[in-house]
Each structure stands twice: as structure tokens, then as C-alpha cells.
Short mmCIF file of C-alpha atoms and ligand atoms in Angstrom, two decimals:
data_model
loop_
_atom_site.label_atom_id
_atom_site.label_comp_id
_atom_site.label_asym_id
_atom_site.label_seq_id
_atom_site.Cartn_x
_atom_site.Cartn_y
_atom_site.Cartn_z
CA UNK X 1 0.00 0.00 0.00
CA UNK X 2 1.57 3.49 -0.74
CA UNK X 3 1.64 6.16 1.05
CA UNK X 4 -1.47 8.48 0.82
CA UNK X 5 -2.52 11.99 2.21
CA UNK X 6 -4.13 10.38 5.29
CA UNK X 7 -0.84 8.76 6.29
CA UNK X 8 0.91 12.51 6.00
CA UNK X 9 -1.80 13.95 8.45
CA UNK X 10 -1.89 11.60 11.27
CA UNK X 11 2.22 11.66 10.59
CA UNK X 12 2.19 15.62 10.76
CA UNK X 13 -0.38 15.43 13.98
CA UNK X 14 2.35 12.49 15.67
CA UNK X 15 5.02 14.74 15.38
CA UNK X 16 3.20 17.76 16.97
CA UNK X 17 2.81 15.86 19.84
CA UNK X 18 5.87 14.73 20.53
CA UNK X 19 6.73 18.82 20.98
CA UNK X 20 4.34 17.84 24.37
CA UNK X 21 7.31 16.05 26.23
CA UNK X 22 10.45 17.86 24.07
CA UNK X 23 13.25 18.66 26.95
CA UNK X 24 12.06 16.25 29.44
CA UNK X 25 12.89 12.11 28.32
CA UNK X 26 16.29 12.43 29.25
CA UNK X 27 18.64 11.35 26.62
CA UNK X 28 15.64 9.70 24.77
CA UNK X 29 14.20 11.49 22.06
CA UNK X 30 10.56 12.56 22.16
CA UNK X 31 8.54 10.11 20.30
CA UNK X 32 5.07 9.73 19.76
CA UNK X 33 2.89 6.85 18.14
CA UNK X 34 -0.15 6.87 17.14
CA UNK X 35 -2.41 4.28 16.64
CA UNK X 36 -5.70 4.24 13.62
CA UNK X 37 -7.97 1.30 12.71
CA UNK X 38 -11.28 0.68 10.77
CA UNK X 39 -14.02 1.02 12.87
CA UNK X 40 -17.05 0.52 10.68
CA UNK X 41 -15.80 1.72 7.73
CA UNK X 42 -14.08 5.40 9.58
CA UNK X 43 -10.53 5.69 10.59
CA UNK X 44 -10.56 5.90 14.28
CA UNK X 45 -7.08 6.38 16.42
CA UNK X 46 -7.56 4.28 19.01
CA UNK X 47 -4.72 5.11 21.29
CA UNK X 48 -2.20 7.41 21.52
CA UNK X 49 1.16 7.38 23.44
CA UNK X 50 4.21 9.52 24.03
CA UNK X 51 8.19 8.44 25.13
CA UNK X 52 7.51 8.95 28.95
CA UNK X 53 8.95 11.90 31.35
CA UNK X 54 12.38 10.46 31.99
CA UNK X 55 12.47 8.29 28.76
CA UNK X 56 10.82 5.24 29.75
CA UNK X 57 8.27 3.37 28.91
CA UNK X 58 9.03 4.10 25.57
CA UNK X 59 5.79 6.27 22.99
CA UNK X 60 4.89 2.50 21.52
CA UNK X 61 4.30 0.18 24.35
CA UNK X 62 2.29 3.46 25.85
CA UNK X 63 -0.15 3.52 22.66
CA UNK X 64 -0.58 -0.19 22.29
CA UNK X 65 -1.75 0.11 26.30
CA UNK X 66 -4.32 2.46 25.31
CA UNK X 67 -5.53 0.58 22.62
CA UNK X 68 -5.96 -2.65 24.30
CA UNK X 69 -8.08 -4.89 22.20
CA UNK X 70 -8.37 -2.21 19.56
CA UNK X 71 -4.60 -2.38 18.41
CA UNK X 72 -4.84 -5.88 16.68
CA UNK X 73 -5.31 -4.85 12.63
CA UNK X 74 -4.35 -0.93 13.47
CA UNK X 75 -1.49 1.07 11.49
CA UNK X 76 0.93 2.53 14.01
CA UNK X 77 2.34 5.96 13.17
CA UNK X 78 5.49 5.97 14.93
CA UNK X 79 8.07 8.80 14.44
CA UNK X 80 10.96 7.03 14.71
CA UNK X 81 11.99 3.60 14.17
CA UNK X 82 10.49 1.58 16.68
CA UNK X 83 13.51 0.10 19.08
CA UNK X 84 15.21 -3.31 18.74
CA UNK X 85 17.02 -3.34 21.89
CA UNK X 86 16.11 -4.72 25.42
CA UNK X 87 16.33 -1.89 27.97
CA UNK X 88 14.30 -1.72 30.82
CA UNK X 89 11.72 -2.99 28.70
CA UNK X 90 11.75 -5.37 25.70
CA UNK X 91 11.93 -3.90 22.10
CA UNK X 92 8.80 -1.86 21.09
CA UNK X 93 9.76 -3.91 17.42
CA UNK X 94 8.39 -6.99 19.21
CA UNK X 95 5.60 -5.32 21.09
CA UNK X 96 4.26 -4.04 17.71
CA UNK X 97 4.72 -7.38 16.26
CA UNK X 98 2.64 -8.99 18.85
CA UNK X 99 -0.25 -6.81 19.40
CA UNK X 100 -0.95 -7.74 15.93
CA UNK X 101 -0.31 -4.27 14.19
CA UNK X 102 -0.65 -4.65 10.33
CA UNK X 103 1.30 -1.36 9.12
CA UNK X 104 3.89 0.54 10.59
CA UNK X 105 3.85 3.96 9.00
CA UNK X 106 7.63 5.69 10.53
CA UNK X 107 9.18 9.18 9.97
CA UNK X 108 12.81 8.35 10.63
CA UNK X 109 15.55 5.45 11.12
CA UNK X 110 17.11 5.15 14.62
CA UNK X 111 20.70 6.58 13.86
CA UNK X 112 21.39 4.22 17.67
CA UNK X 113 24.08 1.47 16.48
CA UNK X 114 21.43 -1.24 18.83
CA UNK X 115 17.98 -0.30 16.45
CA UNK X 116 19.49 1.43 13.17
CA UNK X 117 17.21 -1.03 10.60
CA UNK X 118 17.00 -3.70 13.19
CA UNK X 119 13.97 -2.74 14.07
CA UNK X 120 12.69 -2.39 10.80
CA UNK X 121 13.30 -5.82 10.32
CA UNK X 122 11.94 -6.96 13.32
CA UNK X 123 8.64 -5.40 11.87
CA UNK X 124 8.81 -6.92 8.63
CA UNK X 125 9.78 -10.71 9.37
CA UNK X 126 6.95 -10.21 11.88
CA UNK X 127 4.71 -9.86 8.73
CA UNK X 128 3.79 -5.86 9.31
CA UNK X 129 4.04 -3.84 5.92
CA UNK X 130 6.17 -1.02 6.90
CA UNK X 131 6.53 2.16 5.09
CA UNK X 132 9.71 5.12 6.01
CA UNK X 133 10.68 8.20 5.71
CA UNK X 134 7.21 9.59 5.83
CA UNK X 135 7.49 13.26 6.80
CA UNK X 136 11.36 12.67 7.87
CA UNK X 137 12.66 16.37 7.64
CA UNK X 138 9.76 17.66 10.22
CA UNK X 139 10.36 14.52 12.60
CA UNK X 140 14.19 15.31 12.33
CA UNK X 141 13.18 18.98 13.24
CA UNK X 142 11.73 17.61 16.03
CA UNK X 143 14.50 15.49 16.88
CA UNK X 144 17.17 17.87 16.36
CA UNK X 145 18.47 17.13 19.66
CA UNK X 146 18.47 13.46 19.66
CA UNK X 147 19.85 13.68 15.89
CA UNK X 148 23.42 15.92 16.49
CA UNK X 149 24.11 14.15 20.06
CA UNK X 150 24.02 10.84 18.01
CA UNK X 151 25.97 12.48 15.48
CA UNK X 152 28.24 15.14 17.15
CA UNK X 153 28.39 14.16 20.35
CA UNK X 154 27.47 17.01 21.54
CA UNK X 155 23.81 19.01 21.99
CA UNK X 156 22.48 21.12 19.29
CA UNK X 157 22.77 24.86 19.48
CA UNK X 158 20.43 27.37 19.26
CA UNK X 159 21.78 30.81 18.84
CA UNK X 160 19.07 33.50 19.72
CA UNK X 161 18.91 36.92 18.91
CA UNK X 162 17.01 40.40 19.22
CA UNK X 163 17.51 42.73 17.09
CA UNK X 164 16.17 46.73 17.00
CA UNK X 165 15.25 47.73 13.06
CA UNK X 166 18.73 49.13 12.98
CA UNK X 167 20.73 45.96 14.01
CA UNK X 168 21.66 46.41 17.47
CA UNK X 169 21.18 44.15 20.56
CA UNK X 170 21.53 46.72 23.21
CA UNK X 171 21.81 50.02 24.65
CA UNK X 172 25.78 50.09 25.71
CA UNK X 173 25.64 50.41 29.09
CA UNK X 174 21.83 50.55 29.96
CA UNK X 175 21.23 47.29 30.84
CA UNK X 176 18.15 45.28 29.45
CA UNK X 177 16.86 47.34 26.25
CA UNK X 178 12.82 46.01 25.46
CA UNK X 179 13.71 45.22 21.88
CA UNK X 180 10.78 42.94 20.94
CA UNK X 181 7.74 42.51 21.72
CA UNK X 182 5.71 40.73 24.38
CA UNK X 183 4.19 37.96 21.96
CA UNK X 184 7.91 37.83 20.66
CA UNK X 185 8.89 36.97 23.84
CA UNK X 186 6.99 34.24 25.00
CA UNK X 187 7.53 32.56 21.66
CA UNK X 188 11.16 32.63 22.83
CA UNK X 189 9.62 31.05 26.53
CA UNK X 190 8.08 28.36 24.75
CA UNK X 191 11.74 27.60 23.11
CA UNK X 192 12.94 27.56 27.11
CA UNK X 193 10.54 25.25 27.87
CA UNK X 194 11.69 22.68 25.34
CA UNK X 195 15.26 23.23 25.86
CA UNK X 196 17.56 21.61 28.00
CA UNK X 197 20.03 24.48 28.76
CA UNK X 198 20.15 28.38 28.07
CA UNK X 199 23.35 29.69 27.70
CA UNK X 200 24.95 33.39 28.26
CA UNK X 201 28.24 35.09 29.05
CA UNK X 202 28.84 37.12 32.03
CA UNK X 203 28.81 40.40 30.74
CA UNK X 204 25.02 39.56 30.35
CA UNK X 205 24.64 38.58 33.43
CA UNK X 206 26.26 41.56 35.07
CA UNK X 207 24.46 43.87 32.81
CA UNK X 208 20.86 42.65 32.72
CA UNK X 209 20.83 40.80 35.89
CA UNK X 210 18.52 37.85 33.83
CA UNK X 211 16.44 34.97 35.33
CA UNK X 212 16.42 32.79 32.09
CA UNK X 213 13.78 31.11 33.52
CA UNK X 214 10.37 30.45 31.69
CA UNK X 215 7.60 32.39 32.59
CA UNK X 216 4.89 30.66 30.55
CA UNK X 217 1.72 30.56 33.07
CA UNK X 218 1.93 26.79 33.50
CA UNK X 219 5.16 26.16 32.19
CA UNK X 220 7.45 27.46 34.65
CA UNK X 221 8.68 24.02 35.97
CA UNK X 222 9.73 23.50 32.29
CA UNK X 223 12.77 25.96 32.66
CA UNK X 224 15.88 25.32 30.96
CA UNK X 225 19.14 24.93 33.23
CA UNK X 226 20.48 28.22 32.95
CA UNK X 227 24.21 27.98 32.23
CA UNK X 228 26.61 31.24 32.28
CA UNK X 229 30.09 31.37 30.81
CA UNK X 230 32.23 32.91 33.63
CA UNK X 231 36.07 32.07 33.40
CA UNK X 232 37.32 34.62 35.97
CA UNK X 233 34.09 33.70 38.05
CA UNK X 234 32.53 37.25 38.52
CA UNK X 235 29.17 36.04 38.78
CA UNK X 236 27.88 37.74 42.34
CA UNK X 237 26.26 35.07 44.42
CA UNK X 238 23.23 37.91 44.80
CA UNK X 239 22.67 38.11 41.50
CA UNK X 240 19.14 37.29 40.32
CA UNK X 241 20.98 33.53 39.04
CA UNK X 242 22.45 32.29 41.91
CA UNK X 243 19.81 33.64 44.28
CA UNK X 244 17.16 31.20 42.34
CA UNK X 245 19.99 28.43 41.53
CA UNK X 246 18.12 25.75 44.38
CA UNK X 247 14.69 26.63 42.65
CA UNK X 248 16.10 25.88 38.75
CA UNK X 249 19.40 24.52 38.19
CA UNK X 250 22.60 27.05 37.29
CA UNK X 251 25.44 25.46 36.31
CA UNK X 252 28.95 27.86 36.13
CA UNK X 253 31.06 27.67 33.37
CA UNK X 254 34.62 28.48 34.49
CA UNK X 255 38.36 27.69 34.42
CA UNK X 256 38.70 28.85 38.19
CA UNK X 257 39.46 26.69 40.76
CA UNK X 258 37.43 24.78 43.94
CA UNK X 259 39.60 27.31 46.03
CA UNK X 260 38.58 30.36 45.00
CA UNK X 261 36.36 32.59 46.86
CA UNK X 262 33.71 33.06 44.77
CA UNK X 263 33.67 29.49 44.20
CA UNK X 264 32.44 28.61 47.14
CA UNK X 265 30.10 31.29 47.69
CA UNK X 266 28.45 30.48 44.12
CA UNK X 267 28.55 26.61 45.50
CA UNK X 268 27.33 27.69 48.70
CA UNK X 269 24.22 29.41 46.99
CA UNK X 270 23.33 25.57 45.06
CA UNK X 271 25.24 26.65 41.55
CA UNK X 272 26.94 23.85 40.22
CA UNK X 273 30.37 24.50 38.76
CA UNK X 274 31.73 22.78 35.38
CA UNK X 275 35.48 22.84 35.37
CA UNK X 276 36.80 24.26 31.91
CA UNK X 277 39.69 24.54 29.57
CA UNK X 278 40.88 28.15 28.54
CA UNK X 279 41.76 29.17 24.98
CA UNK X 280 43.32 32.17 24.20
CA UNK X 281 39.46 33.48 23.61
CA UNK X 282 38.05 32.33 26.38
CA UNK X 283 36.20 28.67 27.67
CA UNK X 284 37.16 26.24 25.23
CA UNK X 285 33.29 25.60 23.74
CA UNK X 286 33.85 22.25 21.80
CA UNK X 287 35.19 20.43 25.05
CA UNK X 288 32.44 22.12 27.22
CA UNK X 289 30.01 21.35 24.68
CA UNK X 290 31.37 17.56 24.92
CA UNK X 291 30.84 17.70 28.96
CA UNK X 292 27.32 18.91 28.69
CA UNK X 293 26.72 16.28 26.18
CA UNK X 294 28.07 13.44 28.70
CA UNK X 295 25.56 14.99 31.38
CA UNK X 296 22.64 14.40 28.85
CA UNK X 297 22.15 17.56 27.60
CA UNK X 298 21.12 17.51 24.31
CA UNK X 299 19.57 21.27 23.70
CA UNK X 300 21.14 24.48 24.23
CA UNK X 301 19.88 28.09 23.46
CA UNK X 302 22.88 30.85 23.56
CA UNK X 303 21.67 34.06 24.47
CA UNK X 304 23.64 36.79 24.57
CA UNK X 305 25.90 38.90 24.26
CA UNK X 306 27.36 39.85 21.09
CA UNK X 307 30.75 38.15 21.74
CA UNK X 308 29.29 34.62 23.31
CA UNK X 309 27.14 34.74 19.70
CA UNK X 310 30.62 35.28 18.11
CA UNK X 311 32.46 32.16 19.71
CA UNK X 312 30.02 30.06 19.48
CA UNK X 313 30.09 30.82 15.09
CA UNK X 314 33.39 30.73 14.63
CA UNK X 315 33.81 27.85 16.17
CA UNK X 316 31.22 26.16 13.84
CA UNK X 317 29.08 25.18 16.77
CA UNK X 318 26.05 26.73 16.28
CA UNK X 319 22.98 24.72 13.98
CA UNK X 320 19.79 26.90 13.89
CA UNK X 321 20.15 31.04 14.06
CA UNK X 322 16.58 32.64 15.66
CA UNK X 323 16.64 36.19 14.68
CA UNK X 324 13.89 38.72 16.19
CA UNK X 325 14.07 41.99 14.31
CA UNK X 326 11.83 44.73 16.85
CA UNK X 327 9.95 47.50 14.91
CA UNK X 328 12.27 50.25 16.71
CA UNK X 329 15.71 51.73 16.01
CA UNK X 330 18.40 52.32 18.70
CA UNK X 331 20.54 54.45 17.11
CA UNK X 332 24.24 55.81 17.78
CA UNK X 333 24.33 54.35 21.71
CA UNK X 334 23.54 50.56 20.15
CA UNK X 335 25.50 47.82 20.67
CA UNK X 336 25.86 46.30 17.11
CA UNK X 337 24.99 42.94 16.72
CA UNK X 338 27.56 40.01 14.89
CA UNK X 339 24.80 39.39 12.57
CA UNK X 340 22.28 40.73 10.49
CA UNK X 341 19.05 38.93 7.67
CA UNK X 342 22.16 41.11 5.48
CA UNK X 343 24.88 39.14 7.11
CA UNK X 344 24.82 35.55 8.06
CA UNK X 345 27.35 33.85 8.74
CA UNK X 346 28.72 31.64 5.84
CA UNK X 347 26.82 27.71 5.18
CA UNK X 348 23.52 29.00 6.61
CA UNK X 349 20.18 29.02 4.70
CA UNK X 350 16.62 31.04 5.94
CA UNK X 351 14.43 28.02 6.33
CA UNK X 352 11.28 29.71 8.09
CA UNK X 353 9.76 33.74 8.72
CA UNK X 354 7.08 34.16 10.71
CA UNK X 355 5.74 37.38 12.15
CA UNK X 356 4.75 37.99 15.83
CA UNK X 357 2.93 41.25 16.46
CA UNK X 358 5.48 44.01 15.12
CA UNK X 359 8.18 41.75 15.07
CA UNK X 360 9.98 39.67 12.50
CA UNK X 361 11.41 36.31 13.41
CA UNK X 362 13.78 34.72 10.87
CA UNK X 363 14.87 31.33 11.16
CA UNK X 364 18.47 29.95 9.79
CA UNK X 365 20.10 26.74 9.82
CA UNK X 366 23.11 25.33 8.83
CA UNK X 367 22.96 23.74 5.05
CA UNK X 368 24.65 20.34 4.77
C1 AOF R 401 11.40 3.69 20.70
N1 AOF R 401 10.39 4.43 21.23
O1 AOF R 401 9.61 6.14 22.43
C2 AOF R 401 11.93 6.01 22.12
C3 AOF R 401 12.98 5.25 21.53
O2 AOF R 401 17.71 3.90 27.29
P1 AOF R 401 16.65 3.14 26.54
O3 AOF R 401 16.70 1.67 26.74
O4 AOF R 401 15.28 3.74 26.73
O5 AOF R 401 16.98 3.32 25.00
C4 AOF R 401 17.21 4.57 24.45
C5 AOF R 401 17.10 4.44 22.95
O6 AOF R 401 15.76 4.09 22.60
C6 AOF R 401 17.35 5.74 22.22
O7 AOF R 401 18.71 5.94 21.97
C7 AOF R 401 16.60 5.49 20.95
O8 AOF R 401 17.36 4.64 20.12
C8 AOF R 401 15.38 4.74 21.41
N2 AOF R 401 14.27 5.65 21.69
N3 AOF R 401 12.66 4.13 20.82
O9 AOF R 401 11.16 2.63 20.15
C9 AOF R 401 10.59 5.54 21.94
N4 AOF R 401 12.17 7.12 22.85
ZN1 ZN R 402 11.21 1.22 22.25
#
């Protein structure tokens, strides 16, 4: 059977709700399965299910629950290939197999060395027709996480930015500038809460004093961990950071060491501190990158300031530019920005524009 329009839908709705538990299965990916049979003559999903909080049970074995009875003869839209491996539970390959699912409609193959085609196979010598790469660039959108930890080894990268209509990201010397506007900004929440860590350097914490939390109504147990670059540790342990560090994680970024001063304090207050190397430009980013990865971070968002935004390109490590362009100019006093929709940075292509209120948001990512 081929693929039809029907198949693309419940696909495109499946990988909507995965967004639901983005940023909170752990190292797992956010997967979601859906599951449609006949039901005199109508399509009719008869269960649904999502990769668990943590990352187990895993998005199939939750569906097939749900469906009980109802899964025998159902096609199971599964956005990624269904696992092969024993973990704490036996493969979800199997467990589609014997609930007695005909069709296996799947967005993307597991790049993990334990399910990569195994689990397609699994499917098939089962006797399930399965179709792939249904929909595979949104579900890898989704994914993106998931996808460059696999690949990388290390979390994908974010880089967000506000700009005023004449390019600038701040008032030098004024602390926090409103740039964009309030819709603007809790599109930017709603990136917090499906992020595992938001990143800035210390001048932005000295200047603005941030929270970094998210301030969604309802959402603000999903913030990120708020990480700050601060190699000569001037992060004060009153600032607004460390004073909320045991309510939502902070973790310091610096080359300084346990017997330092400020060390302690900022331990003291509940930050946790991730021992660095130093380049001549700063924290080396690839090997911190590689730490955050081994902690199971597989998000970031890097926030500000102009110079963070500047190591973080040249050092090739950023995958997806957010750009917010604000309906006012700054003028002379502005700090300018290391971008512009005039100048990106070299290997990056607009993929998506969108407007919020009086505000542009341009989206970038890196071309293969
Ligand atoms: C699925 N369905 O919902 C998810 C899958 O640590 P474990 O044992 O849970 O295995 C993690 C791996 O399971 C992960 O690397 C990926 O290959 C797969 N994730 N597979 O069948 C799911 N989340
Ligand atoms: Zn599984």
C-alpha cells in the first residue's frame, strides 16, 4: 500500500505531539505513536502514546496500552523507528509485532548502532508492511536534539537573537533594552521550555541581571538549566541567578578553581560549577560542549551577548540562528549585533519567517 494523504496527516499530527514532552525524556528522544484502525468503515485512532517523562516506557508500548483490544489490525504511526534493543523494557519492534499491528507507517531510522534497521526488520519478518521516511525532515526537526548528540556528540545549538530595526542588541551600558515585543517573547519562553540548557556570558549577566527562567503561566517548571560562561568567576552570588539556583538549576562555566572565593560562595548558593579549559578566547566551547553532552544535555539556546554569539560561530558550533528583528531603532548608543538577515554567517540558509505582532522572526540553519 503506498503512502497516501491520510498517512501525512496523522504523521504531521504524531510529530506535533511529541513537541508535548520535548526537553524532558532524558537522553531519549521525544517520540510519539499513534495508533488508527477501521471502525465501521471510519478511521478511528484508538490510542495514543508519548516516550515517557524520563524516557521510559518508551511512545509504543504506551499507545498499544491504550488501545488494548483495539490495536490488533491498526497502522501505528510511529516517528521514529520503533527500538530493537532490550532496555528496561523489551523492544517496542516486538511489542508491535505482537499486538498484531498490520502497518507501521515511521518518519525516521534510529541513527542508535542497537535499532538502526533492526527494528525495521523486526517489523517486517513479523509480517507488518512497513513504510519510512514519511514526513522525515519535520520529525528530524523535532528530533534535532536526539539527531546531532548521536551524530556530534554534543547538543544542538540554538543561537538567539534580538535585534532593534537598525541591528543592534543593546543600549551600551543601559542594561536590558525592550527590543521585541511581548508575543515575541513568549515565543522565545516556549523555546525555554523545550530546551535543556540556556546559555549566556557574564557580561550579560552583570548587565541585565537575567532569570532565564520560563515564565509561561503553567510552564514554569519547564525551565531550561540556565548555564553562564564565567572564566574569571565574577558572577555575584546575589545576582538574580544564583539567588534562584536551588529553585532551577545554574550550572557555572569556568576555568577557576574549587579554592577560589567566589567558588564557594556560588557553590554555597546551590550553583553547580563545570570545570573548563581556557583558549586564548576564552572557555574552550567544543570540550564544554562535549561535557554537557556526557551529562545528557542535548539542547542548548545561547543568548547573549554579542561576543558569546561570536564564539560560538566561529567555532562552527552553532545549527539553527533565531533572529527577532523589533519595529524600533536604537541608534548611535547601540550595541551592534555580529549578525544581520544582510549578514549571516557563511553555510547558513533562511528556512522559516514568521511574524509575531510588530516583530519579525527569521529562522536559519546550517545547510549540509
Ligand atoms: C522507541 N520508542 O519512544 C523512544 C525510543 O535507554 P533506553 O533503553 O530507553 O533506549 C534509548 C534508545 O531508545 C534511544 O537511543 C533510541 O534509540 C530509542 N528511543 N525508541 O522505540 C521511543 N524514545
Ligand atoms: Zn522502544
Amino acid at each position: 500500500m503506498a503512502v497516501s494523504e491520510f498517512d501525512r496527516r496523522m504523521m504531521a499530527a504524531a510529530i506535533r505531539y511529541t513537541y508535548r514532552h520535548l526537553g524532558r525524556t532524558g537522553t531519549n528522544p521525544s517520540v510519539a505513536t499513534i495508533l488508527v484502525r477501521d471502525v465501521d468503515g471510519m478511521p478511528v485512532i484508538v490510542g495514543r502514546g508519548l516516550t515517557a517523562i524520563g524516557g521510559r516506557p518508551h511512545a509504543e508500548t504506551e499507545a498499544i496500552e491504550e488501545a488494548g483490544d483495539l490495536a490488533a489490525g491498526s497502522t501505528a504511526y510511529v516517528t521514529l523507528e520503533p527500538c530493537a534493543h532490550h532496555g528496561s523494557t523489551p523492544p517496542c519492534a516486538d511489542a508491535l509485532v505482537s499486538a498484531g499491528i498490520s502497518r507501521v507507517v515511521a518518519a525516521t531510522t534510529d541513527p542508535d548502532g542497537r535499532v538502526s534497521g533492526l527494528g525495521y526488520k523486526i517489523l517486517e519478518d513479523g509480517g507488518i508492511e512497513v513504510e519510512t521516511d514519511v514526513l522525515a525532515p519535520a520529525a528530524m526537526k523535532a528530533m534535532a536534539g536526539y539527531l546531532t548528540q548521536r551524530r556530534f556528540a554534543r547538543p544542538h545549538v540554538t543561537l538567539k537573537l534580538a535585534l532593534s530595526q537598525d541591528g543592534k542588541i543593546g543600549r551600551k551600558g543601559s542594561g536590558q533594552v525592550p527590543i521585541t515585543d511581548p508575543l515575541s517573547n513568549h515565543v522565545s519562553h516556549l523555546l525555554r521550555a523545550t530546551s535543556d540548557v540556556i546559555a549566556i556570558g557574564i557580561n550579560t549577566a552583570l548587565e541585565d541581571d537575567p532569570s532565564l527562567t520560563c515564565r509561561l503561566p503553567g510552564l514554569e517548571n519547564r525551565s531550561p538549566i540556565r548555564l553562564v560562561l564565567d572564566r574569571e568567576l565574577r558572577l555575584p552570588p546575589d545576582s538574580a541567578l544564583a539567588r534562584s539556583a536551588r529553585d532551577y538549576p545554574v550550572i557555572i562555566a569556568t576555568t577557576k578553581p574549587p579554592d577560589d572565593e567566589r567558588y564557594r560562595q556560588l557553590t554555597q548558593a546551590g550553583c553547580q560549577m563545570l570545570a573548563c579549559e581556557e583558549t586564548e578566547n576564552g572557555i574552550a566551547l567544543p570540550e564544554m560542549l562535549e561535557d554537557l553532552c556526557g551529562k545528557g544535555i542535548m539542547t542548548v539556546i545561547v543568548e547573549g551577548g554579542a561576543a558569546v554569539a561570536q564564539a560560538f560561530l566561529e567555532a562552527g558550533l552553532v545549527d539553527r540562528i533565531r533572529l527577532y528583528i523589533g519595529p524600533e531603532a536604537i541608534g548611535e548608543d547601540g550595541i551592534a549585533a555580529p549578525l544581520s538577515p544582510e549578514i549571516m554567517p557563511a553555510g547558513f540558509v533562511k528556512t522559516a519567517a514568521a511574524r509575531f505582532g510588530p516583530d519579525w522572526r527569521f529562522e536559519y540553519e546550517r545547510s549540509e
